GROMACS .gro file of C-alpha atoms in nm:
model
  482
    1MET     CA    1  -1.737  -1.867   0.866
    2ASN     CA    2  -1.800  -1.593   1.123
    3THR     CA    3  -1.429  -1.587   1.207
    4ALA     CA    4  -1.346  -1.552   0.837
    5ARG     CA    5  -1.596  -1.268   0.799
    6ARG     CA    6  -1.468  -1.078   1.099
    7SER     CA    7  -1.111  -1.122   0.978
    8LEU     CA    8  -1.205  -0.997   0.633
    9LEU     CA    9  -1.375  -0.692   0.781
   10TYR     CA   10  -1.062  -0.600   0.977
   11SER     CA   11  -0.844  -0.671   0.675
   12PHE     CA   12  -1.056  -0.459   0.444
   13GLY     CA   13  -1.058  -0.180   0.701
   14GLU     CA   14  -0.680  -0.186   0.713
   15ARG     CA   15  -0.640  -0.195   0.337
   16TYR     CA   16  -0.890   0.084   0.274
   17THR     CA   17  -0.721   0.305   0.531
   18ALA     CA   18  -0.385   0.238   0.367
   19LEU     CA   19  -0.539   0.290   0.022
   20LEU     CA   20  -0.687   0.624   0.125
   21ILE     CA   21  -0.352   0.741   0.262
   22ALA     CA   22  -0.166   0.615  -0.045
   23THR     CA   23  -0.412   0.773  -0.289
   24VAL     CA   24  -0.397   1.112  -0.118
   25GLY     CA   25  -0.020   1.085  -0.106
   26SER     CA   26   0.017   0.990  -0.472
   27MET     CA   27  -0.213   1.277  -0.578
   28LEU     CA   28  -0.001   1.528  -0.387
   29ILE     CA   29   0.337   1.380  -0.480
   30ALA     CA   30   0.244   1.364  -0.850
   31ARG     CA   31   0.205   1.743  -0.837
   32MET     CA   32   0.509   1.811  -0.618
   33LEU     CA   33   0.772   1.596  -0.793
   34ALA     CA   34   0.870   1.571  -1.158
   35PRO     CA   35   0.802   1.243  -1.343
   36ALA     CA   36   1.179   1.185  -1.368
   37ASP     CA   37   1.215   1.202  -0.988
   38ILE     CA   38   0.934   0.953  -0.941
   39GLY     CA   39   1.083   0.733  -1.214
   40ILE     CA   40   1.425   0.722  -1.046
   41TYR     CA   41   1.269   0.617  -0.717
   42ALA     CA   42   1.052   0.362  -0.899
   43ILE     CA   43   1.359   0.191  -1.046
   44GLY     CA   44   1.523   0.173  -0.702
   45ALA     CA   45   1.203   0.052  -0.537
   46VAL     CA   46   1.159  -0.220  -0.798
   47LEU     CA   47   1.515  -0.345  -0.751
   48VAL     CA   48   1.485  -0.340  -0.372
   49GLY     CA   49   1.147  -0.511  -0.408
   50LEU     CA   50   1.326  -0.808  -0.562
   51ALA     CA   51   1.566  -0.811  -0.266
   52GLN     CA   52   1.269  -0.785  -0.027
   53VAL     CA   53   1.138  -1.120  -0.147
   54LEU     CA   54   1.477  -1.277  -0.086
   55ARG     CA   55   1.494  -1.104   0.252
   56ASP     CA   56   1.181  -1.283   0.370
   57LEU     CA   57   1.303  -1.625   0.247
   58GLY     CA   58   0.953  -1.763   0.293
   59VAL     CA   59   0.963  -1.698   0.669
   60GLY     CA   60   0.625  -1.526   0.666
   61GLN     CA   61   0.452  -1.812   0.486
   62TYR     CA   62   0.628  -2.064   0.712
   63VAL     CA   63   0.506  -1.893   1.031
   64VAL     CA   64   0.149  -1.873   0.898
   65SER     CA   65   0.112  -2.221   0.750
   66THR     CA   66   0.340  -2.465   0.938
   67PRO     CA   67   0.129  -2.715   1.140
   68ALA     CA   68   0.348  -2.715   1.455
   69LEU     CA   69   0.486  -2.379   1.563
   70GLY     CA   70   0.671  -2.352   1.894
   71GLN     CA   71   0.946  -2.137   2.045
   72ALA     CA   72   1.220  -2.328   1.865
   73GLN     CA   73   1.055  -2.278   1.525
   74LEU     CA   74   0.998  -1.909   1.592
   75ARG     CA   75   1.361  -1.859   1.695
   76ALA     CA   76   1.473  -2.031   1.376
   77ALA     CA   77   1.239  -1.815   1.170
   78LEU     CA   78   1.382  -1.502   1.329
   79ALA     CA   79   1.738  -1.625   1.266
   80VAL     CA   80   1.669  -1.682   0.897
   81ALA     CA   81   1.493  -1.346   0.864
   82LEU     CA   82   1.777  -1.153   1.030
   83GLY     CA   83   2.056  -1.332   0.845
   84SER     CA   84   1.905  -1.288   0.500
   85ALA     CA   85   1.800  -0.925   0.560
   86TRP     CA   86   2.133  -0.801   0.689
   87LEU     CA   87   2.325  -0.980   0.416
   88LEU     CA   88   2.102  -0.831   0.148
   89ALA     CA   89   2.141  -0.484   0.298
   90LEU     CA   90   2.516  -0.509   0.241
   91LEU     CA   91   2.466  -0.640  -0.114
   92VAL     CA   92   2.226  -0.357  -0.205
   93VAL     CA   93   2.474  -0.098  -0.077
   94ALA     CA   94   2.757  -0.263  -0.272
   95ALA     CA   95   2.550  -0.278  -0.591
   96SER     CA   96   2.416   0.079  -0.567
   97GLY     CA   97   2.708   0.234  -0.754
   98PRO     CA   98   2.714  -0.007  -1.052
   99VAL     CA   99   2.334   0.004  -1.083
  100ALA     CA  100   2.334   0.385  -1.089
  101ALA     CA  101   2.604   0.378  -1.357
  102PHE     CA  102   2.405   0.123  -1.564
  103TYR     CA  103   2.097   0.346  -1.566
  104GLU     CA  104   2.307   0.664  -1.592
  105GLU     CA  105   2.124   0.815  -1.293
  106PRO     CA  106   2.366   0.921  -1.012
  107ARG     CA  107   2.080   0.987  -0.768
  108LEU     CA  108   1.977   0.623  -0.794
  109ARG     CA  109   2.281   0.528  -0.582
  110ASP     CA  110   2.159   0.733  -0.284
  111VAL     CA  111   1.803   0.600  -0.324
  112LEU     CA  112   1.926   0.239  -0.310
  113ARG     CA  113   2.146   0.302  -0.007
  114LEU     CA  114   1.861   0.462   0.185
  115LEU     CA  115   1.624   0.177   0.100
  116ALA     CA  116   1.887  -0.071   0.218
  117LEU     CA  117   1.854   0.074   0.570
  118ASN     CA  118   1.506  -0.077   0.591
  119PHE     CA  119   1.654  -0.427   0.596
  120VAL     CA  120   1.811  -0.366   0.936
  121VAL     CA  121   1.478  -0.328   1.120
  122LEU     CA  122   1.227  -0.502   0.892
  123PRO     CA  123   1.283  -0.865   1.009
  124PHE     CA  124   1.154  -0.795   1.362
  125THR     CA  125   0.834  -0.633   1.237
  126ALA     CA  126   0.787  -0.892   0.961
  127VAL     CA  127   0.796  -1.190   1.197
  128THR     CA  128   0.561  -1.011   1.436
  129LEU     CA  129   0.312  -0.945   1.155
  130SER     CA  130   0.330  -1.306   1.035
  131LEU     CA  131   0.252  -1.446   1.380
  132LEU     CA  132  -0.030  -1.194   1.425
  133ARG     CA  133  -0.168  -1.304   1.088
  134ARG     CA  134  -0.152  -1.671   1.189
  135GLN     CA  135  -0.350  -1.583   1.501
  136LEU     CA  136  -0.589  -1.372   1.287
  137ARG     CA  137  -0.522  -1.073   1.513
  138LEU     CA  138  -0.596  -0.835   1.230
  139ALA     CA  139  -0.685  -0.542   1.455
  140SER     CA  140  -0.321  -0.528   1.567
  141ILE     CA  141  -0.204  -0.557   1.206
  142TYR     CA  142  -0.437  -0.268   1.123
  143VAL     CA  143  -0.267  -0.044   1.379
  144ILE     CA  144   0.087  -0.131   1.267
  145ASN     CA  145   0.026  -0.093   0.893
  146THR     CA  146  -0.172   0.228   0.934
  147ALA     CA  147   0.112   0.380   1.135
  148HIS     CA  148   0.351   0.267   0.860
  149ALA     CA  149   0.146   0.431   0.584
  150GLY     CA  150   0.088   0.753   0.777
  151ALA     CA  151   0.455   0.799   0.866
  152GLN     CA  152   0.562   0.738   0.507
  153LEU     CA  153   0.319   0.996   0.372
  154LEU     CA  154   0.403   1.270   0.621
  155CYS     CA  155   0.779   1.230   0.590
  156THR     CA  156   0.768   1.215   0.209
  157LEU     CA  157   0.548   1.523   0.175
  158TRP     CA  158   0.758   1.729   0.417
  159LEU     CA  159   1.085   1.645   0.239
  160ALA     CA  160   0.933   1.688  -0.109
  161ALA     CA  161   0.814   2.035  -0.008
  162HIS     CA  162   1.172   2.117   0.096
  163GLY     CA  163   1.323   2.014  -0.237
  164TYR     CA  164   1.463   1.667  -0.167
  165GLY     CA  165   1.325   1.524  -0.494
  166CYS     CA  166   1.345   1.149  -0.533
  167LEU     CA  167   1.524   1.117  -0.197
  168SER     CA  168   1.208   1.233  -0.019
  169LEU     CA  169   1.039   0.908  -0.127
  170ALA     CA  170   1.333   0.699  -0.005
  171TRP     CA  171   1.350   0.874   0.332
  172GLY     CA  172   0.974   0.831   0.364
  173ALA     CA  173   1.015   0.455   0.327
  174VAL     CA  174   1.285   0.449   0.598
  175ALA     CA  175   1.073   0.655   0.838
  176ALA     CA  176   0.776   0.423   0.782
  177THR     CA  177   0.981   0.115   0.868
  178VAL     CA  178   1.110   0.265   1.192
  179VAL     CA  179   0.764   0.385   1.303
  180ALA     CA  180   0.606   0.046   1.225
  181PHE     CA  181   0.870  -0.128   1.437
  182LEU     CA  182   0.811   0.104   1.732
  183VAL     CA  183   0.432   0.065   1.711
  184SER     CA  184   0.462  -0.315   1.687
  185LEU     CA  185   0.652  -0.347   2.017
  186PRO     CA  186   0.351  -0.335   2.253
  187LEU     CA  187   0.149  -0.554   2.013
  188ARG     CA  188   0.396  -0.841   1.990
  189PRO     CA  189   0.247  -1.183   2.074
  190ALA     CA  190   0.372  -1.313   2.407
  191ALA     CA  191   0.500  -1.632   2.241
  192LEU     CA  192   0.732  -1.444   2.007
  193PRO     CA  193   1.098  -1.462   2.121
  194TRP     CA  194   1.348  -1.180   2.088
  195LEU     CA  195   1.657  -1.394   2.030
  196PRO     CA  196   1.717  -1.609   1.721
  197GLY     CA  197   1.800  -1.980   1.737
  198LEU     CA  198   1.952  -2.243   1.509
  199ALA     CA  199   1.766  -2.560   1.609
  200HIS     CA  200   1.512  -2.561   1.322
  201VAL     CA  201   1.688  -2.337   1.070
  202ARG     CA  202   1.718  -2.620   0.818
  203GLU     CA  203   1.344  -2.682   0.838
  204VAL     CA  204   1.266  -2.312   0.784
  205LEU     CA  205   1.511  -2.290   0.494
  206GLY     CA  206   1.373  -2.608   0.336
  207PHE     CA  207   1.026  -2.458   0.327
  208GLY     CA  208   1.140  -2.104   0.258
  209LEU     CA  209   1.366  -2.174  -0.039
  210LEU     CA  210   1.083  -2.342  -0.227
  211ALA     CA  211   0.833  -2.070  -0.140
  212THR     CA  212   1.080  -1.791  -0.210
  213SER     CA  213   1.192  -1.925  -0.546
  214GLY     CA  214   0.839  -1.881  -0.675
  215ASN     CA  215   0.799  -1.541  -0.510
  216VAL     CA  216   1.130  -1.413  -0.647
  217ILE     CA  217   1.045  -1.526  -0.997
  218ASP     CA  218   0.699  -1.374  -0.970
  219GLU     CA  219   0.842  -1.046  -0.841
  220ALA     CA  220   1.096  -1.048  -1.124
  221GLY     CA  221   0.808  -1.073  -1.370
  222VAL     CA  222   0.638  -0.774  -1.208
  223ALA     CA  223   0.962  -0.576  -1.203
  224ALA     CA  224   1.076  -0.663  -1.556
  225PRO     CA  225   0.869  -0.401  -1.745
  226ASP     CA  226   0.986  -0.116  -1.519
  227LEU     CA  227   1.351  -0.220  -1.539
  228ILE     CA  228   1.343  -0.274  -1.916
  229VAL     CA  229   1.154   0.050  -1.982
  230GLY     CA  230   1.392   0.237  -1.752
  231LYS     CA  231   1.694   0.125  -1.953
  232LEU     CA  232   1.551   0.150  -2.306
  233LEU     CA  233   1.309   0.444  -2.276
  234GLY     CA  234   1.414   0.648  -1.968
  235ALA     CA  235   1.304   0.740  -1.615
  236ALA     CA  236   1.010   0.959  -1.725
  237ASP     CA  237   0.859   0.668  -1.921
  238VAL     CA  238   0.907   0.444  -1.617
  239ALA     CA  239   0.702   0.692  -1.415
  240LEU     CA  240   0.429   0.700  -1.684
  241PHE     CA  241   0.411   0.322  -1.709
  242GLY     CA  242   0.424   0.295  -1.331
  243LYS     CA  243   0.133   0.537  -1.299
  244ALA     CA  244  -0.074   0.314  -1.530
  245GLN     CA  245   0.018   0.004  -1.332
  246GLY     CA  246  -0.056   0.194  -1.012
  247MET     CA  247  -0.411   0.264  -1.129
  248LEU     CA  248  -0.458  -0.104  -1.211
  249GLY     CA  249  -0.305  -0.187  -0.875
  250LEU     CA  250  -0.581   0.000  -0.694
  251PHE     CA  251  -0.790  -0.317  -0.709
  252SER     CA  252  -0.506  -0.518  -0.562
  253GLN     CA  253  -0.458  -0.263  -0.285
  254ALA     CA  254  -0.829  -0.234  -0.210
  255VAL     CA  255  -0.939  -0.597  -0.245
  256THR     CA  256  -0.673  -0.858  -0.322
  257SER     CA  257  -0.428  -0.743  -0.056
  258ALA     CA  258  -0.710  -0.739   0.200
  259VAL     CA  259  -0.834  -1.087   0.109
  260ALA     CA  260  -0.494  -1.256   0.072
  261PRO     CA  261  -0.377  -1.226   0.438
  262VAL     CA  262  -0.700  -1.395   0.544
  263MET     CA  263  -0.720  -1.661   0.272
  264LEU     CA  264  -0.375  -1.813   0.331
  265PRO     CA  265  -0.433  -1.897   0.700
  266LEU     CA  266  -0.791  -2.007   0.625
  267PHE     CA  267  -0.687  -2.230   0.336
  268ALA     CA  268  -0.406  -2.366   0.555
  269ALA     CA  269  -0.648  -2.437   0.843
  270GLU     CA  270  -0.888  -2.620   0.609
  271ALA     CA  271  -0.601  -2.820   0.461
  272ARG     CA  272  -0.479  -2.922   0.809
  273ALA     CA  273  -0.834  -3.031   0.893
  274GLY     CA  274  -0.851  -3.242   0.575
  275HIS     CA  275  -1.132  -3.037   0.415
  276ASP     CA  276  -1.182  -3.003   0.040
  277LEU     CA  277  -1.050  -2.663  -0.072
  278ARG     CA  278  -1.236  -2.650  -0.403
  279GLY     CA  279  -1.559  -2.507  -0.266
  280SER     CA  280  -1.378  -2.233  -0.072
  281TYR     CA  281  -1.169  -2.139  -0.374
  282LEU     CA  282  -1.466  -2.120  -0.613
  283LEU     CA  283  -1.662  -1.907  -0.367
  284THR     CA  284  -1.361  -1.676  -0.338
  285VAL     CA  285  -1.340  -1.648  -0.717
  286ALA     CA  286  -1.710  -1.563  -0.742
  287CYS     CA  287  -1.680  -1.285  -0.485
  288MET     CA  288  -1.353  -1.150  -0.628
  289THR     CA  289  -1.482  -1.125  -0.986
  290ALA     CA  290  -1.806  -0.961  -0.868
  291VAL     CA  291  -1.591  -0.666  -0.762
  292ALA     CA  292  -1.300  -0.691  -1.006
  293TRP     CA  293  -1.485  -0.710  -1.335
  294PRO     CA  294  -1.707  -0.402  -1.281
  295PHE     CA  295  -1.405  -0.215  -1.142
  296PHE     CA  296  -1.186  -0.280  -1.446
  297VAL     CA  297  -1.468  -0.203  -1.692
  298LEU     CA  298  -1.524   0.129  -1.516
  299LEU     CA  299  -1.150   0.202  -1.511
  300ALA     CA  300  -1.108   0.123  -1.882
  301LEU     CA  301  -1.400   0.346  -1.981
  302LEU     CA  302  -1.297   0.639  -1.762
  303ALA     CA  303  -0.918   0.614  -1.761
  304LEU     CA  304  -0.856   0.967  -1.892
  305PRO     CA  305  -1.086   1.163  -1.656
  306ILE     CA  306  -0.964   0.955  -1.360
  307ILE     CA  307  -0.601   1.034  -1.443
  308ASN     CA  308  -0.683   1.404  -1.491
  309VAL     CA  309  -0.869   1.435  -1.161
  310LEU     CA  310  -0.615   1.239  -0.953
  311TYR     CA  311  -0.280   1.342  -1.099
  312GLY     CA  312  -0.321   1.622  -1.354
  313ASN     CA  313  -0.288   1.655  -1.731
  314GLN     CA  314   0.086   1.579  -1.733
  315TRP     CA  315   0.001   1.211  -1.681
  316ASP     CA  316  -0.249   1.176  -1.971
  317GLY     CA  317  -0.017   0.935  -2.150
  318ALA     CA  318  -0.100   0.668  -1.890
  319ALA     CA  319  -0.467   0.649  -1.998
  320PRO     CA  320  -0.422   0.436  -2.314
  321LEU     CA  321  -0.188   0.202  -2.125
  322ILE     CA  322  -0.455   0.153  -1.859
  323ARG     CA  323  -0.718   0.065  -2.121
  324ILE     CA  324  -0.492  -0.197  -2.277
  325MET     CA  325  -0.396  -0.366  -1.949
  326CYS     CA  326  -0.744  -0.369  -1.791
  327CYS     CA  327  -0.837  -0.677  -1.996
  328SER     CA  328  -0.567  -0.899  -1.850
  329ALA     CA  329  -0.615  -0.758  -1.499
  330ALA     CA  330  -0.982  -0.855  -1.507
  331LEU     CA  331  -0.898  -1.204  -1.631
  332TYR     CA  332  -0.630  -1.256  -1.366
  333SER     CA  333  -0.878  -1.179  -1.086
  334MET     CA  334  -1.008  -1.535  -1.138
  335PHE     CA  335  -0.667  -1.679  -1.048
  336SER     CA  336  -0.509  -1.435  -0.802
  337MET     CA  337  -0.592  -1.655  -0.500
  338ALA     CA  338  -0.453  -1.974  -0.657
  339ARG     CA  339  -0.108  -1.904  -0.508
  340TYR     CA  340  -0.244  -1.932  -0.154
  341LEU     CA  341  -0.438  -2.246  -0.239
  342PHE     CA  342  -0.124  -2.418  -0.369
  343VAL     CA  343   0.087  -2.310  -0.070
  344ALA     CA  344  -0.179  -2.414   0.183
  345ALA     CA  345  -0.223  -2.753   0.014
  346GLY     CA  346   0.152  -2.817   0.019
  347HIS     CA  347   0.209  -2.766  -0.355
  348VAL     CA  348   0.489  -2.511  -0.315
  349ARG     CA  349   0.686  -2.664  -0.602
  350VAL     CA  350   0.384  -2.627  -0.828
  351GLN     CA  351   0.363  -2.255  -0.755
  352ALA     CA  352   0.737  -2.212  -0.817
  353ARG     CA  353   0.706  -2.393  -1.150
  354LEU     CA  354   0.410  -2.180  -1.250
  355ASP     CA  355   0.594  -1.857  -1.165
  356THR     CA  356   0.899  -1.965  -1.364
  357TRP     CA  357   0.709  -2.028  -1.685
  358ALA     CA  358   0.488  -1.721  -1.651
  359VAL     CA  359   0.778  -1.484  -1.590
  360ALA     CA  360   0.983  -1.628  -1.875
  361VAL     CA  361   0.699  -1.558  -2.118
  362ARG     CA  362   0.639  -1.210  -1.974
  363VAL     CA  363   1.003  -1.103  -2.004
  364ALA     CA  364   1.034  -1.255  -2.352
  365ALA     CA  365   0.733  -1.049  -2.462
  366VAL     CA  366   0.826  -0.720  -2.291
  367LEU     CA  367   1.190  -0.701  -2.402
  368PRO     CA  368   1.128  -0.657  -2.778
  369ALA     CA  369   0.810  -0.457  -2.713
  370ALA     CA  370   1.005  -0.188  -2.521
  371MET     CA  371   1.195  -0.107  -2.839
  372LEU     CA  372   0.866  -0.004  -3.003
  373GLY     CA  373   0.708   0.209  -2.727
  374LEU     CA  374   0.498   0.204  -2.414
  375ARG     CA  375   0.177   0.082  -2.580
  376TRP     CA  376   0.359  -0.222  -2.709
  377VAL     CA  377   0.492  -0.285  -2.359
  378ALA     CA  378   0.135  -0.275  -2.228
  379ALA     CA  379   0.027  -0.524  -2.495
  380ALA     CA  380   0.317  -0.752  -2.400
  381VAL     CA  381   0.209  -0.739  -2.035
  382VAL     CA  382  -0.139  -0.850  -2.145
  383LEU     CA  383   0.007  -1.139  -2.342
  384GLY     CA  384   0.211  -1.254  -2.042
  385ALA     CA  385  -0.090  -1.230  -1.810
  386VAL     CA  386  -0.312  -1.433  -2.043
  387PHE     CA  387  -0.049  -1.706  -2.056
  388ARG     CA  388  -0.021  -1.703  -1.676
  389CYS     CA  389  -0.399  -1.739  -1.638
  390TRP     CA  390  -0.408  -2.033  -1.878
  391LEU     CA  391  -0.121  -2.206  -1.698
  392THR     CA  392  -0.276  -2.144  -1.355
  393TRP     CA  393  -0.602  -2.299  -1.473
  394ARG     CA  394  -0.414  -2.608  -1.594
  395TYR     CA  395  -0.249  -2.647  -1.252
  396LEU     CA  396  -0.576  -2.587  -1.068
  397HIS     CA  397  -0.735  -2.863  -1.272
  398ARG     CA  398  -0.444  -3.103  -1.219
  399PHE     CA  399  -0.366  -3.047  -0.851
  400ALA     CA  400  -0.691  -2.913  -0.702
  401GLY     CA  401  -0.953  -3.083  -0.919
  402ILE     CA  402  -1.106  -2.753  -1.036
  403ASP     CA  403  -1.214  -2.796  -1.398
  404GLY     CA  404  -1.312  -2.530  -1.649
  405ALA     CA  405  -1.686  -2.593  -1.614
  406ALA     CA  406  -1.678  -2.535  -1.237
  407LEU     CA  407  -1.469  -2.221  -1.279
  408LEU     CA  408  -1.701  -2.074  -1.543
  409ALA     CA  409  -2.008  -2.161  -1.336
  410SER     CA  410  -1.860  -1.973  -1.039
  411VAL     CA  411  -1.821  -1.651  -1.244
  412ALA     CA  412  -2.140  -1.666  -1.453
  413ARG     CA  413  -2.332  -1.440  -1.214
  414SER     CA  414  -2.034  -1.202  -1.198
  415ALA     CA  415  -2.049  -1.165  -1.577
  416ALA     CA  416  -2.418  -1.075  -1.566
  417LEU     CA  417  -2.352  -0.835  -1.278
  418THR     CA  418  -2.077  -0.664  -1.480
  419VAL     CA  419  -2.309  -0.608  -1.777
  420LEU     CA  420  -2.571  -0.445  -1.553
  421THR     CA  421  -2.312  -0.228  -1.379
  422SER     CA  422  -2.168  -0.108  -1.711
  423VAL     CA  423  -2.492   0.052  -1.833
  424ALA     CA  424  -2.443   0.384  -1.652
  425PRO     CA  425  -2.070   0.428  -1.730
  426VAL     CA  426  -2.124   0.352  -2.100
  427ALA     CA  427  -2.407   0.606  -2.114
  428ALA     CA  428  -2.189   0.869  -1.943
  429VAL     CA  429  -1.903   0.812  -2.187
  430LEU     CA  430  -2.137   0.836  -2.490
  431TRP     CA  431  -2.332   1.143  -2.383
  432LEU     CA  432  -2.101   1.353  -2.167
  433PRO     CA  433  -1.764   1.514  -2.247
  434SER     CA  434  -1.457   1.379  -2.072
  435GLY     CA  435  -1.408   1.541  -1.735
  436PRO     CA  436  -1.515   1.543  -1.369
  437ALA     CA  437  -1.887   1.556  -1.460
  438GLN     CA  438  -1.857   1.244  -1.674
  439LEU     CA  439  -1.667   1.065  -1.400
  440LEU     CA  440  -1.916   1.163  -1.130
  441ALA     CA  441  -2.218   1.060  -1.339
  442ALA     CA  442  -2.061   0.724  -1.429
  443VAL     CA  443  -1.971   0.634  -1.069
  444ALA     CA  444  -2.301   0.762  -0.928
  445GLY     CA  445  -2.491   0.546  -1.177
  446ALA     CA  446  -2.268   0.240  -1.152
  447LEU     CA  447  -2.289   0.193  -0.774
  448PRO     CA  448  -2.669   0.148  -0.747
  449CYS     CA  449  -2.665  -0.069  -1.061
  450TRP     CA  450  -2.400  -0.288  -0.898
  451LEU     CA  451  -2.593  -0.323  -0.573
  452ALA     CA  452  -2.917  -0.397  -0.759
  453GLY     CA  453  -2.736  -0.646  -0.982
  454ILE     CA  454  -2.606  -0.841  -0.683
  455VAL     CA  455  -2.963  -0.892  -0.567
  456LEU     CA  456  -3.113  -0.956  -0.910
  457CYS     CA  457  -2.842  -1.205  -1.008
  458ARG     CA  458  -2.862  -1.376  -0.667
  459HIS     CA  459  -2.487  -1.347  -0.641
  460PRO     CA  460  -2.307  -1.524  -0.352
  461LEU     CA  461  -2.164  -1.187  -0.254
  462ALA     CA  462  -2.515  -1.082  -0.149
  463ARG     CA  463  -2.492  -1.306   0.159
  464GLU     CA  464  -2.166  -1.143   0.264
  465LEU     CA  465  -2.305  -0.790   0.217
  466GLU     CA  466  -2.614  -0.887   0.413
  467PHE     CA  467  -2.393  -1.010   0.696
  468ILE     CA  468  -2.203  -0.678   0.699
  469TRP     CA  469  -2.530  -0.483   0.701
  470ARG     CA  470  -2.662  -0.684   0.995
  471LYS     CA  471  -2.339  -0.620   1.187
  472LEU     CA  472  -2.364  -0.246   1.120
  473VAL     CA  473  -2.730  -0.228   1.223
  474ARG     CA  474  -2.662  -0.437   1.534
  475GLY     CA  475  -2.377  -0.205   1.627
  476ARG     CA  476  -2.596   0.104   1.594
  477VAL     CA  477  -2.871  -0.053   1.803
  478ALA     CA  478  -2.618  -0.146   2.072
  479GLN     CA  479  -2.483   0.212   2.076
  480ARG     CA  480  -2.834   0.347   2.133
  481GLY     CA  481  -2.896   0.100   2.414
  482GLY     CA  482  -3.176  -0.079   2.223
   0.00000   0.00000   0.00000
């Protein structure tokens, strides 16, 4: 448990540093670039994001979770990563022209070609990060990812200030990849080979194809709204919808993406030891919802002033979309860690099946909704997320023995905590006009209510916060020589 806590502390530190850099960057870029420029880059980034999942081919999950990992397996993993990445780089370059013509955006071709350059270097850094994650060397991961985020921000801002438009975002991504590779060189594990090998390629591909099929389908479901909106409504609407999803994604960036790199190796270690994963999963759900539910209630209530303060009045149209999608985002926080449970327990096919059904429903809902407007698209996203949550619960019950009663019991205290935390934000919305003062009063009142609620509700998260507090106090005492 102490190892898990230390790993989570490093992981949260990394994610919050990256989140701070990304938030500052998005605030500045939203004022420096037009929505259409951001929308063009968003379409290219979404398309390349689909290729990124194929590029990995499950190598990262294989390195983290395979029981026996030696030099031969690592060489095979590197071979698969290099082969898939370089092939996809060529395909993205070849497809850049037709894709730009399909969306009637000539600049999209240059964006795609620049993003394809990342595939040349990414495999080396990706395999390094996966092995570091398996070893729970999260301090090294912190250094690499922070360098990546900082380089991307600085390069993007400099080029945006010099009039490069959407290309400034693409060049920023390329610069970040190169810097991350250079920083990772002295941090590479000694066991990691430089040269690829073919001895265990079939084994890596056998695992990777199953894992990747689910990831590709899941990524397609995430990308579908942006791609459909981009074609039917235009680049500016893509930027508006993307800004709403970006606000919802703050929780994922701040919490989920910090927890996930730790949970997969921990779930995998417990599975290899023959331990029951149900208790660990339910504890994770309790802690996740204790943060997620108050966060999404606060975001739904204060969507407009948050958008105004962070990005300016030109993005006000994202506020109603945020309010609509907060409901499904809060619900999904109960199931976001199920993917890692299934992979760690060897149910990769189950996860792929789940992703297939969930994405099919999501795309089927979003496609007609885009003909009616952005609010209908947001409602369709909610419908798809609710279906995904229901299906995930069915699979959790069938393959992990987690029934509805146990799941509800694990979140009961989180529900009470959310009600207590919501008192101050609701009062601020009712009695104060929309603006910075309302936002400040709501957040200032919500935080002490949340902390008090954790204690009053005897939430499991209280133990984790107490552990963090003891570590901080112990560190201060040690610094003072006491």
